[in-house]
């Protein structure tokens, strides 16, 4: 059986694509690698940010829902996203940069035993910048030389993703027995799981919390996607998930990658996505994210789709 190799991407809801672009592209310095639409509802933008080419494990993606209300925070949801920076000096750089942009943030503190700065994006999405301590990262992660952030301190990719659930035991069973993650640490109410020993990228942190379920809105997380190598492995995972007792709620060819979707015990959506073919399938590396890209089955509707979208910088 193939092995999950870490995070692929994570998808959120934003109320305003322009403000979202200002924050993730201009302030955080990530590259907008794809400006496209929600393939299931082409009336809304789907924006992808990441490294030079949007490598798996670096992807933050957003659906624009202009009518989205606020998120009522609670349990049984993905509640925080870690972003890795190279070193402690990088955290000092980011503290100064966030001050310069007048963004609220914590002092340099810790998260999961790692040096950290807590902050939120304009929609209220909870983020944490984490010191990667110069540990190895996936070899395909590539810095973007045109970023507004200094090369030495750029965000490398995704770190731990935090899930808040009503039953730590049930969530851990899925993570370990189905997906093969290893338990790194555990208390009565929190556990850390990883796909590679002593590596922050690909970690999942599960926190047990009583109370009402989260009601999603702007700044909420729609789903986490985890990595598989190719379509052959995706088919193997589809059968394994079914054998484990979970139905597949959707199968999709997203053109840039292929996916299957499931809901774990608490209703949190997990996508399994292939590494390829990638975002350069329909454009050059140099031109990534500069125009509205549509998969072939939507291309004939380009004029109709563009007329309904508000232009973004």
PDB file of C-alpha atoms in Angstrom:
ATOM      1  CA  UNK A   1       0.000   0.000   0.000  1.00  0.00           C
ATOM      2  CA  UNK A   2       1.271   3.464  -0.867  1.00  0.00           C
ATOM      3  CA  UNK A   3       2.152   5.947   1.859  1.00  0.00           C
ATOM      4  CA  UNK A   4       0.634   9.377   2.484  1.00  0.00           C
ATOM      5  CA  UNK A   5       3.534  11.779   1.961  1.00  0.00           C
ATOM      6  CA  UNK A   6       2.149  14.886   3.710  1.00  0.00           C
ATOM      7  CA  UNK A   7      -0.198  17.761   3.007  1.00  0.00           C
ATOM      8  CA  UNK A   8      -1.167  18.534  -0.585  1.00  0.00           C
ATOM      9  CA  UNK A   9      -3.184  21.733  -0.106  1.00  0.00           C
ATOM     10  CA  UNK A  10      -5.809  23.218   2.165  1.00  0.00           C
ATOM     11  CA  UNK A  11      -8.930  25.097   1.002  1.00  0.00           C
ATOM     12  CA  UNK A  12     -10.696  27.950   2.758  1.00  0.00           C
ATOM     13  CA  UNK A  13     -13.530  30.450   2.285  1.00  0.00           C
ATOM     14  CA  UNK A  14     -12.847  34.148   1.716  1.00  0.00           C
ATOM     15  CA  UNK A  15     -15.379  36.937   1.411  1.00  0.00           C
ATOM     16  CA  UNK A  16     -13.289  39.171  -0.861  1.00  0.00           C
ATOM     17  CA  UNK A  17     -10.772  37.869  -3.400  1.00  0.00           C
ATOM     18  CA  UNK A  18      -9.020  41.243  -3.754  1.00  0.00           C
ATOM     19  CA  UNK A  19      -8.373  41.580  -0.008  1.00  0.00           C
ATOM     20  CA  UNK A  20      -7.340  37.942   0.082  1.00  0.00           C
ATOM     21  CA  UNK A  21      -4.803  38.563  -2.695  1.00  0.00           C
ATOM     22  CA  UNK A  22      -3.441  41.625  -0.889  1.00  0.00           C
ATOM     23  CA  UNK A  23      -2.811  39.611   2.271  1.00  0.00           C
ATOM     24  CA  UNK A  24      -1.404  36.358   0.894  1.00  0.00           C
ATOM     25  CA  UNK A  25       0.464  37.740  -2.103  1.00  0.00           C
ATOM     26  CA  UNK A  26       1.648  41.160  -0.947  1.00  0.00           C
ATOM     27  CA  UNK A  27       2.021  40.728   2.807  1.00  0.00           C
ATOM     28  CA  UNK A  28       2.867  37.029   3.168  1.00  0.00           C
ATOM     29  CA  UNK A  29       4.788  37.064  -0.120  1.00  0.00           C
ATOM     30  CA  UNK A  30       3.291  33.866  -1.506  1.00  0.00           C
ATOM     31  CA  UNK A  31       2.980  33.439  -5.242  1.00  0.00           C
ATOM     32  CA  UNK A  32      -0.507  33.329  -6.695  1.00  0.00           C
ATOM     33  CA  UNK A  33       0.076  30.294  -8.875  1.00  0.00           C
ATOM     34  CA  UNK A  34      -3.433  29.866 -10.229  1.00  0.00           C
ATOM     35  CA  UNK A  35      -6.387  32.178 -10.722  1.00  0.00           C
ATOM     36  CA  UNK A  36      -9.267  29.938 -11.684  1.00  0.00           C
ATOM     37  CA  UNK A  37     -12.843  29.180 -10.648  1.00  0.00           C
ATOM     38  CA  UNK A  38     -14.600  26.652  -8.492  1.00  0.00           C
ATOM     39  CA  UNK A  39     -15.110  23.840 -10.995  1.00  0.00           C
ATOM     40  CA  UNK A  40     -18.392  22.885  -9.320  1.00  0.00           C
ATOM     41  CA  UNK A  41     -19.642  26.501  -9.342  1.00  0.00           C
ATOM     42  CA  UNK A  42     -17.760  28.638 -11.912  1.00  0.00           C
ATOM     43  CA  UNK A  43     -19.429  31.825 -10.682  1.00  0.00           C
ATOM     44  CA  UNK A  44     -16.836  32.048  -7.878  1.00  0.00           C
ATOM     45  CA  UNK A  45     -13.072  32.447  -7.930  1.00  0.00           C
ATOM     46  CA  UNK A  46     -10.748  29.698  -6.732  1.00  0.00           C
ATOM     47  CA  UNK A  47      -7.333  31.173  -5.941  1.00  0.00           C
ATOM     48  CA  UNK A  48      -4.190  29.114  -5.271  1.00  0.00           C
ATOM     49  CA  UNK A  49      -1.085  30.427  -3.483  1.00  0.00           C
ATOM     50  CA  UNK A  50       2.184  28.636  -2.864  1.00  0.00           C
ATOM     51  CA  UNK A  51       5.841  28.473  -3.790  1.00  0.00           C
ATOM     52  CA  UNK A  52       7.330  29.013  -7.269  1.00  0.00           C
ATOM     53  CA  UNK A  53       5.075  26.398  -8.902  1.00  0.00           C
ATOM     54  CA  UNK A  54       2.495  25.698  -6.203  1.00  0.00           C
ATOM     55  CA  UNK A  55       4.243  22.485  -5.191  1.00  0.00           C
ATOM     56  CA  UNK A  56       2.201  19.963  -3.179  1.00  0.00           C
ATOM     57  CA  UNK A  57       2.485  20.884   0.482  1.00  0.00           C
ATOM     58  CA  UNK A  58       2.680  24.643  -0.163  1.00  0.00           C
ATOM     59  CA  UNK A  59      -0.844  25.235  -1.458  1.00  0.00           C
ATOM     60  CA  UNK A  60      -3.288  27.567   0.271  1.00  0.00           C
ATOM     61  CA  UNK A  61      -6.477  27.826  -1.793  1.00  0.00           C
ATOM     62  CA  UNK A  62      -9.548  30.017  -1.394  1.00  0.00           C
ATOM     63  CA  UNK A  63     -13.097  29.998  -2.681  1.00  0.00           C
ATOM     64  CA  UNK A  64     -14.590  33.491  -2.875  1.00  0.00           C
ATOM     65  CA  UNK A  65     -18.092  33.646  -1.375  1.00  0.00           C
ATOM     66  CA  UNK A  66     -19.137  37.288  -1.339  1.00  0.00           C
ATOM     67  CA  UNK A  67     -22.201  36.533   0.788  1.00  0.00           C
ATOM     68  CA  UNK A  68     -20.288  34.541   3.421  1.00  0.00           C
ATOM     69  CA  UNK A  69     -21.164  35.450   6.993  1.00  0.00           C
ATOM     70  CA  UNK A  70     -18.810  35.166   9.941  1.00  0.00           C
ATOM     71  CA  UNK A  71     -17.612  31.818  11.230  1.00  0.00           C
ATOM     72  CA  UNK A  72     -19.101  30.717  14.550  1.00  0.00           C
ATOM     73  CA  UNK A  73     -16.126  28.866  15.972  1.00  0.00           C
ATOM     74  CA  UNK A  74     -16.568  25.484  17.569  1.00  0.00           C
ATOM     75  CA  UNK A  75     -15.542  21.883  17.396  1.00  0.00           C
ATOM     76  CA  UNK A  76     -15.401  19.257  14.628  1.00  0.00           C
ATOM     77  CA  UNK A  77     -13.527  21.561  12.257  1.00  0.00           C
ATOM     78  CA  UNK A  78     -10.073  22.444  10.981  1.00  0.00           C
ATOM     79  CA  UNK A  79      -9.140  25.353  13.219  1.00  0.00           C
ATOM     80  CA  UNK A  80      -5.561  26.483  12.576  1.00  0.00           C
ATOM     81  CA  UNK A  81      -2.926  26.294   9.820  1.00  0.00           C
ATOM     82  CA  UNK A  82       0.810  26.306  10.439  1.00  0.00           C
ATOM     83  CA  UNK A  83       3.141  28.017   7.973  1.00  0.00           C
ATOM     84  CA  UNK A  84       6.839  27.203   8.158  1.00  0.00           C
ATOM     85  CA  UNK A  85       9.604  29.800   8.067  1.00  0.00           C
ATOM     86  CA  UNK A  86      13.284  28.840   8.069  1.00  0.00           C
ATOM     87  CA  UNK A  87      14.574  30.002  11.458  1.00  0.00           C
ATOM     88  CA  UNK A  88      14.090  32.001  14.648  1.00  0.00           C
ATOM     89  CA  UNK A  89      15.658  34.984  12.865  1.00  0.00           C
ATOM     90  CA  UNK A  90      12.858  34.607  10.314  1.00  0.00           C
ATOM     91  CA  UNK A  91      10.271  34.949  13.081  1.00  0.00           C
ATOM     92  CA  UNK A  92      11.950  38.195  14.173  1.00  0.00           C
ATOM     93  CA  UNK A  93      11.789  39.374  10.553  1.00  0.00           C
ATOM     94  CA  UNK A  94       8.080  38.468  10.419  1.00  0.00           C
ATOM     95  CA  UNK A  95       7.295  40.215  13.692  1.00  0.00           C
ATOM     96  CA  UNK A  96       8.769  43.407  12.265  1.00  0.00           C
ATOM     97  CA  UNK A  97       7.007  42.928   8.924  1.00  0.00           C
ATOM     98  CA  UNK A  98       3.617  42.377  10.553  1.00  0.00           C
ATOM     99  CA  UNK A  99       4.176  45.505  12.647  1.00  0.00           C
ATOM    100  CA  UNK A 100       5.027  47.435   9.481  1.00  0.00           C
ATOM    101  CA  UNK A 101       1.766  46.319   7.869  1.00  0.00           C
ATOM    102  CA  UNK A 102      -0.116  47.055  11.128  1.00  0.00           C
ATOM    103  CA  UNK A 103      -1.349  43.472  11.384  1.00  0.00           C
ATOM    104  CA  UNK A 104      -2.307  42.195  14.816  1.00  0.00           C
ATOM    105  CA  UNK A 105      -0.196  39.264  15.989  1.00  0.00           C
ATOM    106  CA  UNK A 106       1.198  37.631  19.092  1.00  0.00           C
ATOM    107  CA  UNK A 107       4.689  38.112  20.404  1.00  0.00           C
ATOM    108  CA  UNK A 108       7.132  35.326  19.576  1.00  0.00           C
ATOM    109  CA  UNK A 109       5.846  32.462  21.704  1.00  0.00           C
ATOM    110  CA  UNK A 110       5.443  28.723  21.172  1.00  0.00           C
ATOM    111  CA  UNK A 111       3.007  26.341  19.463  1.00  0.00           C
ATOM    112  CA  UNK A 112       3.388  22.625  20.004  1.00  0.00           C
ATOM    113  CA  UNK A 113       6.795  23.264  21.541  1.00  0.00           C
ATOM    114  CA  UNK A 114       7.995  25.235  18.487  1.00  0.00           C
ATOM    115  CA  UNK A 115       8.813  28.965  18.281  1.00  0.00           C
ATOM    116  CA  UNK A 116       5.741  30.662  16.833  1.00  0.00           C
ATOM    117  CA  UNK A 117       3.817  33.833  15.997  1.00  0.00           C
ATOM    118  CA  UNK A 118       0.003  33.684  15.985  1.00  0.00           C
ATOM    119  CA  UNK A 119      -2.035  35.833  13.604  1.00  0.00           C
ATOM    120  CA  UNK A 120      -5.276  35.901  11.616  1.00  0.00           C
ATOM    121  CA  UNK A 121      -5.964  36.810   8.000  1.00  0.00           C
ATOM    122  CA  UNK A 122      -8.580  39.491   7.097  1.00  0.00           C
ATOM    123  CA  UNK A 123     -11.352  36.861   7.201  1.00  0.00           C
ATOM    124  CA  UNK A 124     -10.387  35.654  10.675  1.00  0.00           C
ATOM    125  CA  UNK A 125      -8.640  32.466   9.527  1.00  0.00           C
ATOM    126  CA  UNK A 126      -6.265  31.408  12.317  1.00  0.00           C
ATOM    127  CA  UNK A 127      -2.644  31.036  11.221  1.00  0.00           C
ATOM    128  CA  UNK A 128       0.623  30.415  13.028  1.00  0.00           C
ATOM    129  CA  UNK A 129       4.127  31.068  11.698  1.00  0.00           C
ATOM    130  CA  UNK A 130       6.533  28.378  12.908  1.00  0.00           C
ATOM    131  CA  UNK A 131      10.304  28.108  13.145  1.00  0.00           C
ATOM    132  CA  UNK A 132      11.313  25.125  11.003  1.00  0.00           C
ATOM    133  CA  UNK A 133      14.727  25.171  12.718  1.00  0.00           C
ATOM    134  CA  UNK A 134      16.449  24.658   9.349  1.00  0.00           C
ATOM    135  CA  UNK A 135      15.120  21.088   9.198  1.00  0.00           C
ATOM    136  CA  UNK A 136      14.860  19.380   5.779  1.00  0.00           C
ATOM    137  CA  UNK A 137      11.843  20.228   3.617  1.00  0.00           C
ATOM    138  CA  UNK A 138      10.442  18.412   0.577  1.00  0.00           C
ATOM    139  CA  UNK A 139      12.998  18.775  -2.216  1.00  0.00           C
ATOM    140  CA  UNK A 140      10.396  20.108  -4.667  1.00  0.00           C
ATOM    141  CA  UNK A 141       9.588  23.176  -2.523  1.00  0.00           C
ATOM    142  CA  UNK A 142      11.159  26.119  -4.370  1.00  0.00           C
ATOM    143  CA  UNK A 143      11.359  29.738  -3.265  1.00  0.00           C
ATOM    144  CA  UNK A 144       9.965  32.465  -5.508  1.00  0.00           C
ATOM    145  CA  UNK A 145      12.578  35.096  -6.325  1.00  0.00           C
ATOM    146  CA  UNK A 146       9.985  37.796  -7.104  1.00  0.00           C
ATOM    147  CA  UNK A 147       8.340  37.592  -3.688  1.00  0.00           C
ATOM    148  CA  UNK A 148       7.995  40.785  -1.647  1.00  0.00           C
ATOM    149  CA  UNK A 149       9.562  38.852   1.240  1.00  0.00           C
ATOM    150  CA  UNK A 150      13.326  38.429   1.523  1.00  0.00           C
ATOM    151  CA  UNK A 151      14.476  35.040   0.205  1.00  0.00           C
ATOM    152  CA  UNK A 152      16.071  34.100   3.523  1.00  0.00           C
ATOM    153  CA  UNK A 153      12.782  34.465   5.398  1.00  0.00           C
ATOM    154  CA  UNK A 154      10.118  33.375   2.917  1.00  0.00           C
ATOM    155  CA  UNK A 155       7.333  31.042   3.981  1.00  0.00           C
ATOM    156  CA  UNK A 156       8.486  27.561   2.969  1.00  0.00           C
ATOM    157  CA  UNK A 157       5.193  25.680   2.952  1.00  0.00           C
ATOM    158  CA  UNK A 158       2.525  24.209   5.194  1.00  0.00           C
ATOM    159  CA  UNK A 159       3.343  22.993   8.678  1.00  0.00           C
ATOM    160  CA  UNK A 160       0.981  21.438  11.225  1.00  0.00           C
ATOM    161  CA  UNK A 161      -2.742  21.561  10.543  1.00  0.00           C
ATOM    162  CA  UNK A 162      -4.923  21.639  13.663  1.00  0.00           C
ATOM    163  CA  UNK A 163      -8.226  19.767  13.926  1.00  0.00           C
ATOM    164  CA  UNK A 164     -10.563  20.431  16.849  1.00  0.00           C
ATOM    165  CA  UNK A 165     -12.883  17.484  17.491  1.00  0.00           C
ATOM    166  CA  UNK A 166     -15.303  16.124  20.060  1.00  0.00           C
ATOM    167  CA  UNK A 167     -13.481  12.769  20.305  1.00  0.00           C
ATOM    168  CA  UNK A 168      -9.698  12.575  20.154  1.00  0.00           C
ATOM    169  CA  UNK A 169      -9.860   8.781  20.239  1.00  0.00           C
ATOM    170  CA  UNK A 170     -12.111   8.530  17.165  1.00  0.00           C
ATOM    171  CA  UNK A 171     -10.077  11.025  15.143  1.00  0.00           C
ATOM    172  CA  UNK A 172      -6.802   9.352  16.091  1.00  0.00           C
ATOM    173  CA  UNK A 173      -8.115   5.983  14.935  1.00  0.00           C
ATOM    174  CA  UNK A 174      -8.721   7.362  11.445  1.00  0.00           C
ATOM    175  CA  UNK A 175      -5.389   9.180  11.262  1.00  0.00           C
ATOM    176  CA  UNK A 176      -3.333   6.208  12.457  1.00  0.00           C
ATOM    177  CA  UNK A 177      -5.187   3.077  11.360  1.00  0.00           C
ATOM    178  CA  UNK A 178      -6.507   4.326   8.025  1.00  0.00           C
ATOM    179  CA  UNK A 179      -3.912   6.828   6.836  1.00  0.00           C
ATOM    180  CA  UNK A 180      -0.823   5.439   8.560  1.00  0.00           C
ATOM    181  CA  UNK A 181       0.320   8.530  10.464  1.00  0.00           C
ATOM    182  CA  UNK A 182       2.589   7.972  13.471  1.00  0.00           C
ATOM    183  CA  UNK A 183       1.740   9.357  16.903  1.00  0.00           C
ATOM    184  CA  UNK A 184       4.450  11.743  18.079  1.00  0.00           C
ATOM    185  CA  UNK A 185       2.947  12.848  21.392  1.00  0.00           C
ATOM    186  CA  UNK A 186      -0.346  12.611  23.252  1.00  0.00           C
ATOM    187  CA  UNK A 187      -2.098  14.007  26.310  1.00  0.00           C
ATOM    188  CA  UNK A 188      -5.702  13.576  27.457  1.00  0.00           C
ATOM    189  CA  UNK A 189      -6.925  16.316  25.131  1.00  0.00           C
ATOM    190  CA  UNK A 190      -4.286  16.751  22.406  1.00  0.00           C
ATOM    191  CA  UNK A 191      -2.185  14.575  20.118  1.00  0.00           C
ATOM    192  CA  UNK A 192       0.367  15.218  17.382  1.00  0.00           C
ATOM    193  CA  UNK A 193       0.684  12.927  14.355  1.00  0.00           C
ATOM    194  CA  UNK A 194       3.258  12.978  11.578  1.00  0.00           C
ATOM    195  CA  UNK A 195       4.125  11.186   8.359  1.00  0.00           C
ATOM    196  CA  UNK A 196       7.868  11.713   8.733  1.00  0.00           C
ATOM    197  CA  UNK A 197       9.700  11.509  12.041  1.00  0.00           C
ATOM    198  CA  UNK A 198      10.620  14.855  13.606  1.00  0.00           C
ATOM    199  CA  UNK A 199       9.304  16.879  10.637  1.00  0.00           C
ATOM    200  CA  UNK A 200       6.787  19.706  10.980  1.00  0.00           C
ATOM    201  CA  UNK A 201       5.587  19.549   7.377  1.00  0.00           C
ATOM    202  CA  UNK A 202       2.747  17.081   7.118  1.00  0.00           C
ATOM    203  CA  UNK A 203       1.914  17.140  10.834  1.00  0.00           C
ATOM    204  CA  UNK A 204      -1.673  16.964  12.044  1.00  0.00           C
ATOM    205  CA  UNK A 205      -2.525  18.176  15.547  1.00  0.00           C
ATOM    206  CA  UNK A 206      -5.811  16.987  17.018  1.00  0.00           C
ATOM    207  CA  UNK A 207      -7.357  18.861  19.944  1.00  0.00           C
ATOM    208  CA  UNK A 208     -10.363  17.481  21.836  1.00  0.00           C
ATOM    209  CA  UNK A 209     -12.938  20.090  22.791  1.00  0.00           C
ATOM    210  CA  UNK A 210     -16.501  19.905  24.053  1.00  0.00           C
ATOM    211  CA  UNK A 211     -19.147  22.289  22.815  1.00  0.00           C
ATOM    212  CA  UNK A 212     -21.163  23.157  19.697  1.00  0.00           C
ATOM    213  CA  UNK A 213     -19.953  22.342  16.221  1.00  0.00           C
ATOM    214  CA  UNK A 214     -18.399  25.117  14.181  1.00  0.00           C
ATOM    215  CA  UNK A 215     -20.731  26.956  11.811  1.00  0.00           C
ATOM    216  CA  UNK A 216     -18.582  27.777   8.773  1.00  0.00           C
ATOM    217  CA  UNK A 217     -18.329  31.174   7.126  1.00  0.00           C
ATOM    218  CA  UNK A 218     -15.583  33.492   5.931  1.00  0.00           C
ATOM    219  CA  UNK A 219     -12.234  32.387   7.294  1.00  0.00           C
ATOM    220  CA  UNK A 220     -13.310  28.782   7.815  1.00  0.00           C
ATOM    221  CA  UNK A 221     -11.522  25.781   6.335  1.00  0.00           C
ATOM    222  CA  UNK A 222     -13.475  23.715   3.810  1.00  0.00           C
ATOM    223  CA  UNK A 223     -11.120  20.731   3.609  1.00  0.00           C
ATOM    224  CA  UNK A 224      -7.592  19.424   3.965  1.00  0.00           C
ATOM    225  CA  UNK A 225      -6.014  17.571   1.036  1.00  0.00           C
ATOM    226  CA  UNK A 226      -3.268  15.011   1.664  1.00  0.00           C
ATOM    227  CA  UNK A 227      -0.740  13.731  -0.885  1.00  0.00           C
ATOM    228  CA  UNK A 228      -0.651  10.557  -2.931  1.00  0.00           C
ATOM    229  CA  UNK A 229       1.741  10.015  -5.820  1.00  0.00           C
ATOM    230  CA  UNK A 230      -0.516   9.212  -8.770  1.00  0.00           C
ATOM    231  CA  UNK A 231      -3.885   7.922 -10.009  1.00  0.00           C
ATOM    232  CA  UNK A 232      -2.941   4.287  -9.456  1.00  0.00           C
ATOM    233  CA  UNK A 233      -2.278   4.958  -5.790  1.00  0.00           C
ATOM    234  CA  UNK A 234      -5.447   7.047  -5.578  1.00  0.00           C
ATOM    235  CA  UNK A 235      -7.467   4.022  -6.677  1.00  0.00           C
ATOM    236  CA  UNK A 236      -5.775   1.919  -4.011  1.00  0.00           C
ATOM    237  CA  UNK A 237      -6.697   4.491  -1.387  1.00  0.00           C
ATOM    238  CA  UNK A 238     -10.274   4.617  -2.622  1.00  0.00           C
ATOM    239  CA  UNK A 239     -10.654   0.903  -1.960  1.00  0.00           C
ATOM    240  CA  UNK A 240      -8.857   1.118   1.401  1.00  0.00           C
ATOM    241  CA  UNK A 241     -11.158   3.925   2.565  1.00  0.00           C
ATOM    242  CA  UNK A 242     -14.239   1.934   1.566  1.00  0.00           C
ATOM    243  CA  UNK A 243     -12.911  -1.178   3.308  1.00  0.00           C
ATOM    244  CA  UNK A 244     -12.357   0.918   6.443  1.00  0.00           C
ATOM    245  CA  UNK A 245     -16.042   1.833   6.419  1.00  0.00           C
ATOM    246  CA  UNK A 246     -16.075   5.367   5.000  1.00  0.00           C
ATOM    247  CA  UNK A 247     -17.946   6.197   1.786  1.00  0.00           C
ATOM    248  CA  UNK A 248     -16.270   8.211  -0.970  1.00  0.00           C
ATOM    249  CA  UNK A 249     -18.379  11.368  -1.213  1.00  0.00           C
ATOM    250  CA  UNK A 250     -16.840  12.608  -4.465  1.00  0.00           C
ATOM    251  CA  UNK A 251     -14.328  11.675  -7.169  1.00  0.00           C
ATOM    252  CA  UNK A 252     -12.959  14.401  -9.419  1.00  0.00           C
ATOM    253  CA  UNK A 253     -10.433  15.100 -12.143  1.00  0.00           C
ATOM    254  CA  UNK A 254      -9.349  18.648 -11.256  1.00  0.00           C
ATOM    255  CA  UNK A 255      -7.148  18.828 -14.386  1.00  0.00           C
ATOM    256  CA  UNK A 256      -4.121  19.904 -12.315  1.00  0.00           C
ATOM    257  CA  UNK A 257      -4.539  16.858 -10.052  1.00  0.00           C
ATOM    258  CA  UNK A 258      -7.023  14.042  -9.437  1.00  0.00           C
ATOM    259  CA  UNK A 259      -8.914  13.672  -6.177  1.00  0.00           C
ATOM    260  CA  UNK A 260     -11.218  11.635  -4.009  1.00  0.00           C
ATOM    261  CA  UNK A 261     -13.080  13.064  -1.023  1.00  0.00           C
ATOM    262  CA  UNK A 262     -14.302  11.520   2.214  1.00  0.00           C
ATOM    263  CA  UNK A 263     -15.605  12.706   5.594  1.00  0.00           C
ATOM    264  CA  UNK A 264     -13.968  11.391   8.721  1.00  0.00           C
ATOM    265  CA  UNK A 265     -15.972  10.538  11.862  1.00  0.00           C
ATOM    266  CA  UNK A 266     -16.634  14.172  12.841  1.00  0.00           C
ATOM    267  CA  UNK A 267     -17.692  15.289   9.371  1.00  0.00           C
ATOM    268  CA  UNK A 268     -14.387  16.970   8.488  1.00  0.00           C
ATOM    269  CA  UNK A 269     -13.728  16.652   4.742  1.00  0.00           C
ATOM    270  CA  UNK A 270     -10.435  15.043   3.753  1.00  0.00           C
ATOM    271  CA  UNK A 271      -9.346  15.037   0.132  1.00  0.00           C
ATOM    272  CA  UNK A 272      -6.675  12.743  -1.263  1.00  0.00           C
ATOM    273  CA  UNK A 273      -4.975  14.420  -4.229  1.00  0.00           C
ATOM    274  CA  UNK A 274      -2.296  13.331  -6.690  1.00  0.00           C
ATOM    275  CA  UNK A 275       1.001  15.203  -6.975  1.00  0.00           C
ATOM    276  CA  UNK A 276       0.593  15.760 -10.710  1.00  0.00           C
ATOM    277  CA  UNK A 277       0.285  16.840 -13.365  1.00  0.00           C
ATOM    278  CA  UNK A 278       0.594  20.237 -11.627  1.00  0.00           C
ATOM    279  CA  UNK A 279      -0.168  23.882 -12.343  1.00  0.00           C
ATOM    280  CA  UNK A 280       2.203  24.252 -15.294  1.00  0.00           C
ATOM    281  CA  UNK A 281      -0.015  21.933 -17.341  1.00  0.00           C
ATOM    282  CA  UNK A 282      -1.619  24.884 -19.146  1.00  0.00           C
ATOM    283  CA  UNK A 283       0.922  27.672 -18.713  1.00  0.00           C
ATOM    284  CA  UNK A 284       4.624  28.389 -18.271  1.00  0.00           C
ATOM    285  CA  UNK A 285       6.251  28.787 -14.875  1.00  0.00           C
ATOM    286  CA  UNK A 286       6.776  32.478 -15.657  1.00  0.00           C
ATOM    287  CA  UNK A 287       3.093  33.102 -16.386  1.00  0.00           C
ATOM    288  CA  UNK A 288       1.567  31.186 -13.481  1.00  0.00           C
ATOM    289  CA  UNK A 289      -1.330  33.042 -11.891  1.00  0.00           C
ATOM    290  CA  UNK A 290      -1.340  35.984 -14.289  1.00  0.00           C
ATOM    291  CA  UNK A 291      -4.608  35.237 -16.130  1.00  0.00           C
ATOM    292  CA  UNK A 292      -7.832  33.371 -15.567  1.00  0.00           C
ATOM    293  CA  UNK A 293      -7.094  29.715 -16.275  1.00  0.00           C
ATOM    294  CA  UNK A 294      -9.972  27.333 -16.974  1.00  0.00           C
ATOM    295  CA  UNK A 295      -9.940  23.564 -17.332  1.00  0.00           C
ATOM    296  CA  UNK A 296     -10.793  22.387 -20.861  1.00  0.00           C
ATOM    297  CA  UNK A 297     -14.412  21.497 -20.031  1.00  0.00           C
ATOM    298  CA  UNK A 298     -15.075  25.122 -18.974  1.00  0.00           C
ATOM    299  CA  UNK A 299     -13.093  26.886 -21.712  1.00  0.00           C
ATOM    300  CA  UNK A 300     -16.070  27.248 -24.065  1.00  0.00           C
ATOM    301  CA  UNK A 301     -17.855  29.190 -21.293  1.00  0.00           C
ATOM    302  CA  UNK A 302     -14.957  31.638 -20.757  1.00  0.00           C
ATOM    303  CA  UNK A 303     -16.808  34.794 -21.812  1.00  0.00           C
ATOM    304  CA  UNK A 304     -19.812  33.970 -19.656  1.00  0.00           C
ATOM    305  CA  UNK A 305     -17.615  33.134 -16.658  1.00  0.00           C
ATOM    306  CA  UNK A 306     -15.400  36.222 -16.962  1.00  0.00           C
ATOM    307  CA  UNK A 307     -18.414  38.533 -17.167  1.00  0.00           C
ATOM    308  CA  UNK A 308     -19.606  37.317 -13.758  1.00  0.00           C
ATOM    309  CA  UNK A 309     -16.260  37.721 -11.985  1.00  0.00           C
ATOM    310  CA  UNK A 310     -14.959  40.930 -10.415  1.00  0.00           C
ATOM    311  CA  UNK A 311     -11.439  41.634 -11.721  1.00  0.00           C
ATOM    312  CA  UNK A 312      -8.549  41.097  -9.282  1.00  0.00           C
ATOM    313  CA  UNK A 313      -5.171  42.781  -9.468  1.00  0.00           C
TER     314      UNK A 313
END
